CSV table of N, CA and C in Angstrom, one decimal:
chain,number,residue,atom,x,y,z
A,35,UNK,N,-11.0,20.7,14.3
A,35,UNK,CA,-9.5,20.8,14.3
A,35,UNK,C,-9.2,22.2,13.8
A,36,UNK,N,-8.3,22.8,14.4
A,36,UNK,CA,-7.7,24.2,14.2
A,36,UNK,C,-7.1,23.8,12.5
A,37,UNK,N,-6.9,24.9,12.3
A,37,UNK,CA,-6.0,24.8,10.7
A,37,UNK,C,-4.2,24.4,11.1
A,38,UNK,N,-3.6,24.7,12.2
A,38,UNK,CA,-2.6,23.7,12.5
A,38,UNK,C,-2.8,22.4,12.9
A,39,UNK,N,-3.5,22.0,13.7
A,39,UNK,CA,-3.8,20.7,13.8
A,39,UNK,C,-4.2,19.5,12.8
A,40,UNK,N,-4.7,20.4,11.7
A,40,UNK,CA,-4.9,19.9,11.0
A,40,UNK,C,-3.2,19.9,9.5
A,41,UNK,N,-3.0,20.4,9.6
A,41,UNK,CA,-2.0,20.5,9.2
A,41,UNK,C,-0.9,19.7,9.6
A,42,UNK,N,-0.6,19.4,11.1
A,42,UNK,CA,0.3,18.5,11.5
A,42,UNK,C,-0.3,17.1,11.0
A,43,UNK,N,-2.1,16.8,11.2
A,43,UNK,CA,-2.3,15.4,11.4
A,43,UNK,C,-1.9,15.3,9.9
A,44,UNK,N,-2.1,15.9,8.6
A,44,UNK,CA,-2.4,15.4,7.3
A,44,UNK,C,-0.2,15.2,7.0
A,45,UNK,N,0.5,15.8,7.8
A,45,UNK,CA,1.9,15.6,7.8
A,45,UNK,C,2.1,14.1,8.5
A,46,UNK,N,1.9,14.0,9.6
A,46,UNK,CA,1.7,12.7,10.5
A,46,UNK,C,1.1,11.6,9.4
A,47,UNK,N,-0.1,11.7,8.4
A,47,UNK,CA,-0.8,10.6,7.9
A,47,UNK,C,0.5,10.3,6.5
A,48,UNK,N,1.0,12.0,6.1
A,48,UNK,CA,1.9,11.4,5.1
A,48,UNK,C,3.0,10.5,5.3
A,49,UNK,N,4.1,10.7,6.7
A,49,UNK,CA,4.8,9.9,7.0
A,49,UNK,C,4.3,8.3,7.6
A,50,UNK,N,3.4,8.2,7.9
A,50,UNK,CA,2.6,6.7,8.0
A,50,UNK,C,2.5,6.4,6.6
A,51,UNK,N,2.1,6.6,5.8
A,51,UNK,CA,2.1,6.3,4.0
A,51,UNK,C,3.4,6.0,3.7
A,52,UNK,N,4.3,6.5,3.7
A,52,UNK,CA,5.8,6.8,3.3
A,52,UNK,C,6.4,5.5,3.8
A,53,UNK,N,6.4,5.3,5.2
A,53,UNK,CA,6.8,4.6,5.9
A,53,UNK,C,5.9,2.9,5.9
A,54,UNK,N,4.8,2.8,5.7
A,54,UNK,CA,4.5,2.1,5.2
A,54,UNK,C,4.8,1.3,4.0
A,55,UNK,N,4.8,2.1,2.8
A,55,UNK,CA,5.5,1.4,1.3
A,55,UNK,C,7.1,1.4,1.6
A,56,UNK,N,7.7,1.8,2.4
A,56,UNK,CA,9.3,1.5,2.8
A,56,UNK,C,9.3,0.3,3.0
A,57,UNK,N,8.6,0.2,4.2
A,57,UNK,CA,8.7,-1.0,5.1
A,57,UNK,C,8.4,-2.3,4.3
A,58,UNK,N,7.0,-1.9,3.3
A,58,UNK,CA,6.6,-3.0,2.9
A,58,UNK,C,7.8,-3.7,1.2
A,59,UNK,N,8.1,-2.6,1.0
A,59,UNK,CA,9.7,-2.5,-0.3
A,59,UNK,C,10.5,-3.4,0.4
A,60,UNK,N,11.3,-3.2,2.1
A,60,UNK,CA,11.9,-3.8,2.5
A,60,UNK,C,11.8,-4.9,3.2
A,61,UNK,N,10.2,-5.4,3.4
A,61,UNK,CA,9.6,-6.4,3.4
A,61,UNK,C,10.0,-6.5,5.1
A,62,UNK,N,10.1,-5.3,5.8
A,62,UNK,CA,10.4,-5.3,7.2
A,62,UNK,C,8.5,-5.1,7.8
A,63,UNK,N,8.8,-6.3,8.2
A,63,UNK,CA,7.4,-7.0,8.7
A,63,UNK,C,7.0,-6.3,9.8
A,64,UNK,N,8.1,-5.8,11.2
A,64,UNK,CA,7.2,-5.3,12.2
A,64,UNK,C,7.3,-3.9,11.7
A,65,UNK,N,7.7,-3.2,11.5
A,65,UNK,CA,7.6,-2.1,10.9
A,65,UNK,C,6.2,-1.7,10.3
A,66,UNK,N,6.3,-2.7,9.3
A,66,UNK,CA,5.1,-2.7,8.7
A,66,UNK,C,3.7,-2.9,9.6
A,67,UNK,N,3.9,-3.7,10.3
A,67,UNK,CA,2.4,-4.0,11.2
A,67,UNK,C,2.2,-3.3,12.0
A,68,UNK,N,3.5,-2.2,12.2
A,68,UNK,CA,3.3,-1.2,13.4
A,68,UNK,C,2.7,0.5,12.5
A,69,UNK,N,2.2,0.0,11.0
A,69,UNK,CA,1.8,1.3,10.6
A,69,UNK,C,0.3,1.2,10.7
A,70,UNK,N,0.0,0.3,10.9
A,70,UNK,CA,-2.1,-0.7,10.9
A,70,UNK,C,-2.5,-0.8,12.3
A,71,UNK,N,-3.7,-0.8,12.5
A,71,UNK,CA,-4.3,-1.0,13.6
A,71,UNK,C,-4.2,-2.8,13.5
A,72,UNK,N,-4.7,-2.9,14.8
A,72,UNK,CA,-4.2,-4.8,14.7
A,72,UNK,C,-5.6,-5.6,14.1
A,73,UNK,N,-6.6,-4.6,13.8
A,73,UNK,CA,-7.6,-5.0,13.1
A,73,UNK,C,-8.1,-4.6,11.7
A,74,UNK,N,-6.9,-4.0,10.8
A,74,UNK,CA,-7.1,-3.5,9.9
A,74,UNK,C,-7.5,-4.5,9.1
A,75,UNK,N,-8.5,-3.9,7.6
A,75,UNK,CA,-8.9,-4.6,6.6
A,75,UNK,C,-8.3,-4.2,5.4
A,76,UNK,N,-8.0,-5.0,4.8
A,76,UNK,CA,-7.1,-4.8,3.7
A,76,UNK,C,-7.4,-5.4,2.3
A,77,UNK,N,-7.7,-5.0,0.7
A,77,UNK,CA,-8.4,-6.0,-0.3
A,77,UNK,C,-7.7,-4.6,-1.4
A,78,UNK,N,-8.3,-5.8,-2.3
A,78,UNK,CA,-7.6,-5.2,-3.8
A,78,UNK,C,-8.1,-5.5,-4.5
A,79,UNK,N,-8.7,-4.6,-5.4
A,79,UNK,CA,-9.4,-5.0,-7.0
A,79,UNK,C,-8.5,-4.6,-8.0
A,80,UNK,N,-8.4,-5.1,-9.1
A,80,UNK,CA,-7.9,-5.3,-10.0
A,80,UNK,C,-8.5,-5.2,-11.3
A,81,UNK,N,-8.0,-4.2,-12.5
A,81,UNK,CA,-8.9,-4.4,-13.8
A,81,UNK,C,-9.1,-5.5,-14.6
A,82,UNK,N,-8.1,-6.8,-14.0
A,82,UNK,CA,-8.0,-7.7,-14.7
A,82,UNK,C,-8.7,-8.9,-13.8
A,83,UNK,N,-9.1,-8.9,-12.3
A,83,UNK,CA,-9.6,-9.8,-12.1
A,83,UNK,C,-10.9,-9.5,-11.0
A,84,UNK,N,-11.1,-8.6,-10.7
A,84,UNK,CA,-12.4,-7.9,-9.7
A,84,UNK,C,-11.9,-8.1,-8.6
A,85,UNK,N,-13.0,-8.1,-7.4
A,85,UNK,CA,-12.9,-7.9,-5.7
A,85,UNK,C,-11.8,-9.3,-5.6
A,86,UNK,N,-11.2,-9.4,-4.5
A,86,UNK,CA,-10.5,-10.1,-3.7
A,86,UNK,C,-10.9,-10.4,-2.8
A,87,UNK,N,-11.4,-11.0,-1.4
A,87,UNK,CA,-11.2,-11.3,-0.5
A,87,UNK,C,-10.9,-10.6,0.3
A,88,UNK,N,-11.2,-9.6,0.8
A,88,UNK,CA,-10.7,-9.1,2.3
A,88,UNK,C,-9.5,-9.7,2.7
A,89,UNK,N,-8.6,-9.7,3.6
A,89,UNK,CA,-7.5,-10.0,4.4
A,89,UNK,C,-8.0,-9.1,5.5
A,90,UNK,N,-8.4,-9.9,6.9
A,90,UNK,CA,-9.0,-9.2,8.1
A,90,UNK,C,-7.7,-9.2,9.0
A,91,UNK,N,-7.4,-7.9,9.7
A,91,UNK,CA,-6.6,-8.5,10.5
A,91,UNK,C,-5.1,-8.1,10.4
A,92,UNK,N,-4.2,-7.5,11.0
A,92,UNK,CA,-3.0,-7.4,10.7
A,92,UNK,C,-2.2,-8.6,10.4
A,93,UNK,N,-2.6,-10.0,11.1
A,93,UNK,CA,-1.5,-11.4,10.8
A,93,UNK,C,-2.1,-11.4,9.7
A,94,UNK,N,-3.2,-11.8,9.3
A,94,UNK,CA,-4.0,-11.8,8.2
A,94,UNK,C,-3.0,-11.0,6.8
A,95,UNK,N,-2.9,-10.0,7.0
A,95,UNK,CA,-2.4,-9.3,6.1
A,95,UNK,C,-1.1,-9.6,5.9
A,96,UNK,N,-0.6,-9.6,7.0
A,96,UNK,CA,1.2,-10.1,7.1
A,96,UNK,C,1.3,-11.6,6.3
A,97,UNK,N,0.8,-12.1,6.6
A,97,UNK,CA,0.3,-13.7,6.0
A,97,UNK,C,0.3,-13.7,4.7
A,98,UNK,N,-0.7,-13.1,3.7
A,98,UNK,CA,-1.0,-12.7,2.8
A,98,UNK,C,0.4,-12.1,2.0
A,99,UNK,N,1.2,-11.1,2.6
A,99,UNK,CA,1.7,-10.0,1.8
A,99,UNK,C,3.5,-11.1,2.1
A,100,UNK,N,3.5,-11.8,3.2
A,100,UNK,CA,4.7,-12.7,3.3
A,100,UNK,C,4.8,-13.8,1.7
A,101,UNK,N,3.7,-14.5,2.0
A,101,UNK,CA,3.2,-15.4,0.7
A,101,UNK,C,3.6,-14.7,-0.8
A,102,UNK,N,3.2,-13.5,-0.9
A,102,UNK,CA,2.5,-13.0,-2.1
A,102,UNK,C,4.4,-12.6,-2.6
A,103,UNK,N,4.7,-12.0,-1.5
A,103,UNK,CA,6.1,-11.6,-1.8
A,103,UNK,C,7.5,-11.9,-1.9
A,104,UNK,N,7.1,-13.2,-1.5
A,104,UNK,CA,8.7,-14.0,-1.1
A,104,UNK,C,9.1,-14.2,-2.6
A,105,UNK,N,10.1,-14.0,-2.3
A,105,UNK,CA,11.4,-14.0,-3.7
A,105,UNK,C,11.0,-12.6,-4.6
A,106,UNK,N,10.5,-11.5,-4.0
A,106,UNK,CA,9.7,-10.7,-5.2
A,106,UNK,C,10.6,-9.8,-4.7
A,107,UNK,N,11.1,-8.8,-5.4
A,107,UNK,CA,11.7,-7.1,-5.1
A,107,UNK,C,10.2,-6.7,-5.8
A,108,UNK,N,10.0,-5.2,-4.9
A,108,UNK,CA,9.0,-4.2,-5.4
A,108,UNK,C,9.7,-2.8,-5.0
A,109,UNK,N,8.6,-2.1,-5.9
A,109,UNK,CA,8.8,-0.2,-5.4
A,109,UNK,C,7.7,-0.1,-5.5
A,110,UNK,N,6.9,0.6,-4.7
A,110,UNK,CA,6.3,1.3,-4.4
A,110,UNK,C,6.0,2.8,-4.8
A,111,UNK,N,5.4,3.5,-5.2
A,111,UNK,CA,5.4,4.7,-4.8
A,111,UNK,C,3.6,5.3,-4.7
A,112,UNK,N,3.2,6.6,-3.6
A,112,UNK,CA,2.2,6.8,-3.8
A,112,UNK,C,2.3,8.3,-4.0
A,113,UNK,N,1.6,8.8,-4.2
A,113,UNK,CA,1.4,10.5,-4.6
A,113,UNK,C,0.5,11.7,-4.6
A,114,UNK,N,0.1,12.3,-4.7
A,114,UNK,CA,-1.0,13.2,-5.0
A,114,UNK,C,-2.1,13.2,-3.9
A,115,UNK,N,-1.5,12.9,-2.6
A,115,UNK,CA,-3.0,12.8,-1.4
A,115,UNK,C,-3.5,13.1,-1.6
A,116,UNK,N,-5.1,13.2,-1.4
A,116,UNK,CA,-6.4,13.7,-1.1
A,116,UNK,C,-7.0,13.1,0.1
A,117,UNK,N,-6.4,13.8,1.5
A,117,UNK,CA,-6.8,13.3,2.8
A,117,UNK,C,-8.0,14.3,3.4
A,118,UNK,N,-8.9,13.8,3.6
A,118,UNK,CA,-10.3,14.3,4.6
A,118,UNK,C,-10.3,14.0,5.9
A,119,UNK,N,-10.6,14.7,7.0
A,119,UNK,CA,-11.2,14.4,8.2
A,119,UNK,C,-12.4,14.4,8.6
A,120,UNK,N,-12.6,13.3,8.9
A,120,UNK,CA,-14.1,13.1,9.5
A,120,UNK,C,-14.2,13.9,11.4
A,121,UNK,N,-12.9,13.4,12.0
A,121,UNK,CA,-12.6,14.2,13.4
A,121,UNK,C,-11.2,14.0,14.0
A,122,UNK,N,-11.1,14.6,14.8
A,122,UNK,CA,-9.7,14.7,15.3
A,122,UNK,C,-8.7,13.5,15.2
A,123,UNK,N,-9.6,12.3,15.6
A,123,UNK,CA,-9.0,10.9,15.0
A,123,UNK,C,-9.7,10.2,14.0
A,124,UNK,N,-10.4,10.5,12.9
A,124,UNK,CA,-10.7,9.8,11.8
A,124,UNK,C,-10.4,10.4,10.5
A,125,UNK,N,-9.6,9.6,9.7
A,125,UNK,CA,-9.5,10.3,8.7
A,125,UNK,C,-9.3,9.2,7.1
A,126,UNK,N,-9.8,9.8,6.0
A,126,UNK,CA,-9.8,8.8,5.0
A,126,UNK,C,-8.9,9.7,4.0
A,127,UNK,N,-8.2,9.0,2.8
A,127,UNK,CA,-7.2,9.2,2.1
A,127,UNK,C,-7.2,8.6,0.6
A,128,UNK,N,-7.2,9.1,-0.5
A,128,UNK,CA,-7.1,8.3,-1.6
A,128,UNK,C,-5.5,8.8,-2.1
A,129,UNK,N,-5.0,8.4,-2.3
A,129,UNK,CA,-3.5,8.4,-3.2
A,129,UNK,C,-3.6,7.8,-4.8
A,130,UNK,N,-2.9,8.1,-5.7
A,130,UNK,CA,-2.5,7.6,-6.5
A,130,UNK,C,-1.0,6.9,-6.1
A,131,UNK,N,-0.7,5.6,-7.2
A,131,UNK,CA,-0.1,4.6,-6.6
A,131,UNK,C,0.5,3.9,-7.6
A,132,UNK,N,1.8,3.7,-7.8
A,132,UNK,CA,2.6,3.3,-8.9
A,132,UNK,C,3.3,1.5,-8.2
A,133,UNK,N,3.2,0.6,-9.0
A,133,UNK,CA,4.5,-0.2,-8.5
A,133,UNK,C,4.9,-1.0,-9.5
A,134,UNK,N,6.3,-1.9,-8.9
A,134,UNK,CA,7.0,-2.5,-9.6
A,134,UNK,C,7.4,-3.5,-9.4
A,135,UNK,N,7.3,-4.8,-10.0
A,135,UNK,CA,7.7,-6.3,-9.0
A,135,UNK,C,8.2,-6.9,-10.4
A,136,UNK,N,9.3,-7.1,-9.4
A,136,UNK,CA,9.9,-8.5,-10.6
A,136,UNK,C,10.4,-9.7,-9.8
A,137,UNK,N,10.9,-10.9,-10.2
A,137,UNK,CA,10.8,-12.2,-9.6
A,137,UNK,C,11.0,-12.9,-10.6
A,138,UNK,N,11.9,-14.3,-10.6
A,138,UNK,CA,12.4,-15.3,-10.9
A,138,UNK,C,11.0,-16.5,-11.0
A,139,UNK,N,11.0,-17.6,-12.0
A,139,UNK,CA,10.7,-18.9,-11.4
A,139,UNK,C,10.5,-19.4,-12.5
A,140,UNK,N,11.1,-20.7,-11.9
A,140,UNK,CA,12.0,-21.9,-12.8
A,140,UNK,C,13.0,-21.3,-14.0
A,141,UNK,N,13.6,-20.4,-13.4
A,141,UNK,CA,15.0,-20.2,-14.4
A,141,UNK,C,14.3,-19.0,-15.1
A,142,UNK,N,13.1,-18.2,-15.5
A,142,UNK,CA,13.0,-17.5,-16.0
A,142,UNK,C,12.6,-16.0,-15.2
A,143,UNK,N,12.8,-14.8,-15.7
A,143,UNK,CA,12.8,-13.7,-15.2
A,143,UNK,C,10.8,-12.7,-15.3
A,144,UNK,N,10.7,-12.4,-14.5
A,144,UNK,CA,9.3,-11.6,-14.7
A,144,UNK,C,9.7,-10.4,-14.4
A,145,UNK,N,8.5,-9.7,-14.9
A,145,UNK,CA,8.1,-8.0,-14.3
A,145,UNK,C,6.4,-7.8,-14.3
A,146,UNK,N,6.2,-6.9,-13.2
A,146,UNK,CA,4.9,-6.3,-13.3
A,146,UNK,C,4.8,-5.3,-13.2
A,147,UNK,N,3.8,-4.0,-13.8
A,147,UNK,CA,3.9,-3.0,-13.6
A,147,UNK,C,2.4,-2.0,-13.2
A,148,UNK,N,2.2,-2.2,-12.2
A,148,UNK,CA,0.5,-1.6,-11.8
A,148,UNK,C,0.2,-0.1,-11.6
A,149,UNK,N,-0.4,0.0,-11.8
A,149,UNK,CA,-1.1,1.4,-11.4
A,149,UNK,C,-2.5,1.5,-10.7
A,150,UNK,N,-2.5,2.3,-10.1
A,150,UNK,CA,-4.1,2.3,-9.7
A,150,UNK,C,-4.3,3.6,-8.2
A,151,UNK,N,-5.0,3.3,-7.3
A,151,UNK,CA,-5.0,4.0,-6.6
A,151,UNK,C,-5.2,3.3,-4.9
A,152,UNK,N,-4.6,3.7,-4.2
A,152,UNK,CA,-5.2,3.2,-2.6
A,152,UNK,C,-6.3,4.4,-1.9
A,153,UNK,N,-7.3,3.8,-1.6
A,153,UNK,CA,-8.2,4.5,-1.1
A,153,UNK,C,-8.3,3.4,1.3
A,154,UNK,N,-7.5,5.3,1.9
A,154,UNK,CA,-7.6,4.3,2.9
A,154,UNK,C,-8.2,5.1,4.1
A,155,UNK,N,-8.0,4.2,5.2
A,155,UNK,CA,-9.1,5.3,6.8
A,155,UNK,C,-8.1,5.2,7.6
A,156,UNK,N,-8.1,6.1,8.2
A,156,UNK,CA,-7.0,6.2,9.1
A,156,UNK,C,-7.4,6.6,10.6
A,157,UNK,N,-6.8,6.3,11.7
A,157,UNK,CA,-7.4,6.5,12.9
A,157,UNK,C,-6.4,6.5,14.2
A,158,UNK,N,-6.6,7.6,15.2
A,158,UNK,CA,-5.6,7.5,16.2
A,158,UNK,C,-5.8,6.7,17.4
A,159,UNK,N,-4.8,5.6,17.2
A,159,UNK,CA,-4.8,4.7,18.3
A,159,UNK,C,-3.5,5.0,19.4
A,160,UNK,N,-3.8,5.3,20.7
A,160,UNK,CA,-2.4,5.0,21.2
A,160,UNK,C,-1.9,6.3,21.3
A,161,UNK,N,-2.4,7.7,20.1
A,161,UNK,CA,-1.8,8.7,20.5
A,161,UNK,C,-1.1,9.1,18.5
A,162,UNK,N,-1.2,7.8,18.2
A,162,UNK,CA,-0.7,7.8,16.6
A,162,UNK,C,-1.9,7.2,15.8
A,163,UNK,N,-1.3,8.6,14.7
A,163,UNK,CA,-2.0,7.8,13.4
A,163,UNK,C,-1.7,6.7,12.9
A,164,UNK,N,-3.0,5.6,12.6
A,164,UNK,CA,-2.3,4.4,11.9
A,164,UNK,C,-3.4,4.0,10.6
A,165,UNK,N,-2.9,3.4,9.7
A,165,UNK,CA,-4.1,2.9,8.8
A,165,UNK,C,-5.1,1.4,9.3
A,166,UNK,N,-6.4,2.1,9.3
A,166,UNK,CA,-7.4,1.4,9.7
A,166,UNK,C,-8.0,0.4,8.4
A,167,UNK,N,-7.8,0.7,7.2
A,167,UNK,CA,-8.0,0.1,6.2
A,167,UNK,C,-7.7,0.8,5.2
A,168,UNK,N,-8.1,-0.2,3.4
A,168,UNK,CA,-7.0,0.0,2.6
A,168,UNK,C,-8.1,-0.9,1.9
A,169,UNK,N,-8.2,-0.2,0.2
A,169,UNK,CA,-8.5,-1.3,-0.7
A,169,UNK,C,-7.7,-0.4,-1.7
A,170,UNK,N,-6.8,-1.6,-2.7
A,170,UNK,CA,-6.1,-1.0,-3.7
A,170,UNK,C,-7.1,-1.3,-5.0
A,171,UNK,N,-6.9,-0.1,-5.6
A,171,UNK,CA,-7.7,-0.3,-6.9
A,171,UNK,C,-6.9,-0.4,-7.9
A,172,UNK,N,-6.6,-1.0,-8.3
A,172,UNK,CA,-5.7,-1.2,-9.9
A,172,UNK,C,-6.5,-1.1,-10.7
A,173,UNK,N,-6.1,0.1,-11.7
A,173,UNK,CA,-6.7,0.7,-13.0
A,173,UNK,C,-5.7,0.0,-14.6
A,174,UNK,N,-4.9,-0.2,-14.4
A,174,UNK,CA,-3.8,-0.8,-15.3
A,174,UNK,C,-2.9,-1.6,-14.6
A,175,UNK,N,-2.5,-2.8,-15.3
A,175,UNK,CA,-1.3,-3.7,-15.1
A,175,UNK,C,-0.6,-4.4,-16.1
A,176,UNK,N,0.6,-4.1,-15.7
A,176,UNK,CA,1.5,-4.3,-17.3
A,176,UNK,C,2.1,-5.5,-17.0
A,177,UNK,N,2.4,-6.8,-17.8
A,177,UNK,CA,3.2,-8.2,-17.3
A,177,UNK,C,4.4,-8.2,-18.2
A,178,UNK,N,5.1,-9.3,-17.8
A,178,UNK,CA,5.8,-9.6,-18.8
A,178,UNK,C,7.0,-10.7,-18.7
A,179,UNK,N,8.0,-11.1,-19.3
A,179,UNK,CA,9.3,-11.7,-18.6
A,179,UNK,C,10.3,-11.0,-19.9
A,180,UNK,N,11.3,-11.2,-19.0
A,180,UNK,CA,12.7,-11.0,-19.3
A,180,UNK,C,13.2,-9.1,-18.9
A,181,UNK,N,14.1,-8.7,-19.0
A,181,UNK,CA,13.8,-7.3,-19.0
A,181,UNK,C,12.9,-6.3,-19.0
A,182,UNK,N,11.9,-5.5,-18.4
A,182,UNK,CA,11.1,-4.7,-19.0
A,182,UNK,C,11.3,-3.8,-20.1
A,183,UNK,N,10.7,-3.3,-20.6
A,183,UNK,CA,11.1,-2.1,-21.9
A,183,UNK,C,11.3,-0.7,-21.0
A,184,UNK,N,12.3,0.1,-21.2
A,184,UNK,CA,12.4,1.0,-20.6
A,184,UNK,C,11.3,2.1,-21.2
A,185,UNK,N,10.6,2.7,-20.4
A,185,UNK,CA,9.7,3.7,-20.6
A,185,UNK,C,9.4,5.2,-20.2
């Protein structure tokens, strides 16, 4: 890839990232499945509980991320790319990665507060970049109920 080329794709991969943690904040499902290939793999480790399970599969993941999130507000945010190409259509990505979930149950209020990083592959299908996979690494997670402490 030329040095523009490559410049437009690593612009292209940032608005797929962007648009992704929107979509998934506003829990707008096709949106979201339209940033994945329809066979993406998807998993999360955690410092508090290790590997997860894979989620194969875009329903797979929708499934997953519908469950995990109903009744939940989040934010999102990712930052600091470090995107590589392997070729004109392959490319891999680590971000650092901030978020925020809070949620109700039985009358009481929660928060969570994670950090970590997404490490993901990206690839052009169709003419667009999309994410071909994704494992979130969570390095810290903060819990709690009632208000969070402002920080």
């Amino acid at each position: 890839m030329d040095p523009v080329e490559t410049l437009l794709a690593l612009e292209q991969i940032k608005l797929l990232v962007a648009r992704r943690c929107r979509s998934l904040d506003e829990q707008d499902w096709e949106t979201y499945a339209g940033c994945h290939t329809p066979d993406v793999v998807s998993y999360a480790i955690s410092s508090e509980s290790g590997a997860t399970t894979p989620a194969r599969g875009i329903d797979a993941v929708l499934e997953f991320l519908r469950d995990q999130l109903a009744g939940r507000t989040t934010v999102h945010h990712v930052h600091s790319p470090e995107i590589e190409f392997a070729s004109a259509t392959l490319a891999s990505g680590t971000w650092a990665m901030e978020d925020r979930l809070w949620w109700e149950h039985d009358g009481t209020s929660y928060w969570m507060h994670g950090f970590g990083h997404y490490r993901e592959t990206y690839e052009v299908r169709g003419g667009r970049w999309l994410v071909a996979s994704r494992r979130l690494d969570r390095t810290r997670v903060e819990r709690g109920e009632g208000r969070p402490a402002l920080s």
